[in-house]
Short mmCIF file of C-alpha atoms in Angstrom, two decimals:
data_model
loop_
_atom_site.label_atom_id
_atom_site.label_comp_id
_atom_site.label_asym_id
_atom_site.label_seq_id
_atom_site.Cartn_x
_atom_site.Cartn_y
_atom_site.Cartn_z
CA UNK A 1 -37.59 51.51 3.34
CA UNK A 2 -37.11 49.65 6.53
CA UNK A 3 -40.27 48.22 7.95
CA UNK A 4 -41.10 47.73 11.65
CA UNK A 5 -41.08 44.57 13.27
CA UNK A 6 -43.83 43.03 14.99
CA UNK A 7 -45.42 45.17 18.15
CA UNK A 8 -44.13 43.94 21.34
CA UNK A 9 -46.00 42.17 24.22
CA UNK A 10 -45.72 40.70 27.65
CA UNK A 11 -45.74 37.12 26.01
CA UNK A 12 -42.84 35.36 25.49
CA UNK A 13 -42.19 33.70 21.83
CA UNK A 14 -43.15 30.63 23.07
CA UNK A 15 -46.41 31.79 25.08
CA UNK A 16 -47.46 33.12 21.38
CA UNK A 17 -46.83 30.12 19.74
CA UNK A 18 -48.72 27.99 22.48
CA UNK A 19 -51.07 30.06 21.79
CA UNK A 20 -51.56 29.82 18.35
CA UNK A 21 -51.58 26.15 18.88
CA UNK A 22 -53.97 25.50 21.35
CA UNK A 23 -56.80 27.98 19.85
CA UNK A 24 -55.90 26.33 15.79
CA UNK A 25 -56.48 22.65 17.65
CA UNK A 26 -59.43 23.36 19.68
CA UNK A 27 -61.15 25.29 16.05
CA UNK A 28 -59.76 22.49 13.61
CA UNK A 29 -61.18 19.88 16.01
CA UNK A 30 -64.72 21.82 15.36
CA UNK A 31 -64.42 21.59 12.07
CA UNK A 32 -64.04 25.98 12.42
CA UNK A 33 -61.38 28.18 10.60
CA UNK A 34 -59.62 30.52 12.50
CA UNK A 35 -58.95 33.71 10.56
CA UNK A 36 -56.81 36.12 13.13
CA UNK A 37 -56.08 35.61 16.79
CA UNK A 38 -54.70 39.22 18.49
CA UNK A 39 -53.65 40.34 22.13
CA UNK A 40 -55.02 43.44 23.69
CA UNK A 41 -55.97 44.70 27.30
CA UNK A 42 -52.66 45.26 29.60
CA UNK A 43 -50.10 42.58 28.19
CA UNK A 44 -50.36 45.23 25.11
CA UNK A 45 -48.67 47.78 27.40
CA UNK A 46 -44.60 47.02 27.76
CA UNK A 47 -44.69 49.42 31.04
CA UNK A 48 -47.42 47.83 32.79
CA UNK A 49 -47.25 44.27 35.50
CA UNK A 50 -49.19 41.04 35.71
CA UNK A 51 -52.82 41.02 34.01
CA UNK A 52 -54.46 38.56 32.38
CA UNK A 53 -54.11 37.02 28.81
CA UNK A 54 -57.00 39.36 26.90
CA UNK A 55 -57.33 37.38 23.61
CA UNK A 56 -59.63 38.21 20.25
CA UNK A 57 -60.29 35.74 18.09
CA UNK A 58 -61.71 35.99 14.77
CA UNK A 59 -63.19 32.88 12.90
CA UNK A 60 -65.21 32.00 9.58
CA UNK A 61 -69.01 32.03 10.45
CA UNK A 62 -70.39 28.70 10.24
CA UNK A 63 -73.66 27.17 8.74
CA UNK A 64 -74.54 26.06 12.07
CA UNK A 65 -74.84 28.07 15.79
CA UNK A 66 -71.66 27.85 17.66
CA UNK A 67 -72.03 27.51 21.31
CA UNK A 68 -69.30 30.49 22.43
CA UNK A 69 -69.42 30.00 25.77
CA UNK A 70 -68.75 26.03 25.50
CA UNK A 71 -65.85 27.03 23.18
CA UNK A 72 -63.93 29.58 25.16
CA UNK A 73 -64.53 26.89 27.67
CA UNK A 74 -62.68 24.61 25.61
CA UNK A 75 -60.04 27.19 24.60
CA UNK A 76 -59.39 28.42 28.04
CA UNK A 77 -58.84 24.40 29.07
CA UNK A 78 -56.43 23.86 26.03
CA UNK A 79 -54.17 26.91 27.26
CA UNK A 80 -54.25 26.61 30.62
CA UNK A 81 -52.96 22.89 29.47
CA UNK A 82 -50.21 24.26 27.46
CA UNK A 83 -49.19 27.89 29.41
CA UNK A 84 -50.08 26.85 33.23
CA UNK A 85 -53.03 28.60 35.04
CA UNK A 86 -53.52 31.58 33.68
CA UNK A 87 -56.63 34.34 33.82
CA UNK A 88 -57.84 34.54 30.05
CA UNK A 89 -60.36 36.44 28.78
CA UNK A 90 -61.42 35.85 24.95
CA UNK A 91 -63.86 37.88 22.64
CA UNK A 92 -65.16 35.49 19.89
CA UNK A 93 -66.17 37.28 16.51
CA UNK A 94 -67.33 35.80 13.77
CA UNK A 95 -67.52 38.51 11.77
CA UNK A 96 -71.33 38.58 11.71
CA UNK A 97 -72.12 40.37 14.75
CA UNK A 98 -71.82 43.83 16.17
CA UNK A 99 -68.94 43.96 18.85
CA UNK A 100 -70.19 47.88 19.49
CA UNK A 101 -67.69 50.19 21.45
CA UNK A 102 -66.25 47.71 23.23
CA UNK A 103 -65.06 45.74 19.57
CA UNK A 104 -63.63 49.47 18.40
CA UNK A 105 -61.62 49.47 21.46
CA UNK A 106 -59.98 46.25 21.08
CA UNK A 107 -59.57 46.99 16.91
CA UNK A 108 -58.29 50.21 18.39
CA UNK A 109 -55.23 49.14 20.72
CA UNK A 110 -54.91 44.78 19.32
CA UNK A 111 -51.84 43.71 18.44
CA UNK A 112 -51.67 40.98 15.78
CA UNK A 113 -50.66 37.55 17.36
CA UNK A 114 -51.19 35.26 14.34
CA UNK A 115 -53.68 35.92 10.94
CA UNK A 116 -54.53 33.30 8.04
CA UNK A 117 -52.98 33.95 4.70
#
């Protein structure tokens, strides 16, 4: 049986793996595991133009508060380093808290960018 290959996007191979790269150094460097990074909003859609990066991010809870907003601070710094400036929105879950309707639409329409063995 033939299985399909990954979903497309509006990212280049390289915008992906920048990606990846950026958001792994900026958790490592916390001392954080990163579980599953994923794309969603309009660079999901192959017929639509222009939009920003919408990222999720899922990570390991950790013993100790994280401050989210000083992270996807530091995240949007580390890609803007590495893709140019860009307009990047990021939901932060660490699988503790309720995302409500707006975390079933993003589980709803994400598309898988990178996930942890």
């Amino acid at each position: 049986m033939l299985h399909p290959g990954p979903t497309p996007v509006r990212l280049t191979q390289e915008e992906k793996s920048l990606i990846r790269d950026g958001i792994e150094k900026v958790f490592k460097n916390l001392g954080v595991s990163c579980e599953e990074i994923s794309l969603f909003g309009s660079r999901t859609q192959m017929n639509a133009k222009g939009g920003d990066i919408d990222l999720y991010i899922r990570f390991k809870p950790t013993s100790k508060p994280l401050d989210e907003w000083g992270l996807k601070a530091k995240i949007k710094i580390a890609l803007n380093d590495l893709l140019g400036e860009q307009k990047i929105d990021i939901v932060l879950d660490d699988m503790q808290k309720d995302l409500g309707a707006f975390g079933k639409l993003i589980q709803n329409q994400k598309v898988e960018l990178w996930k942890k063995n």
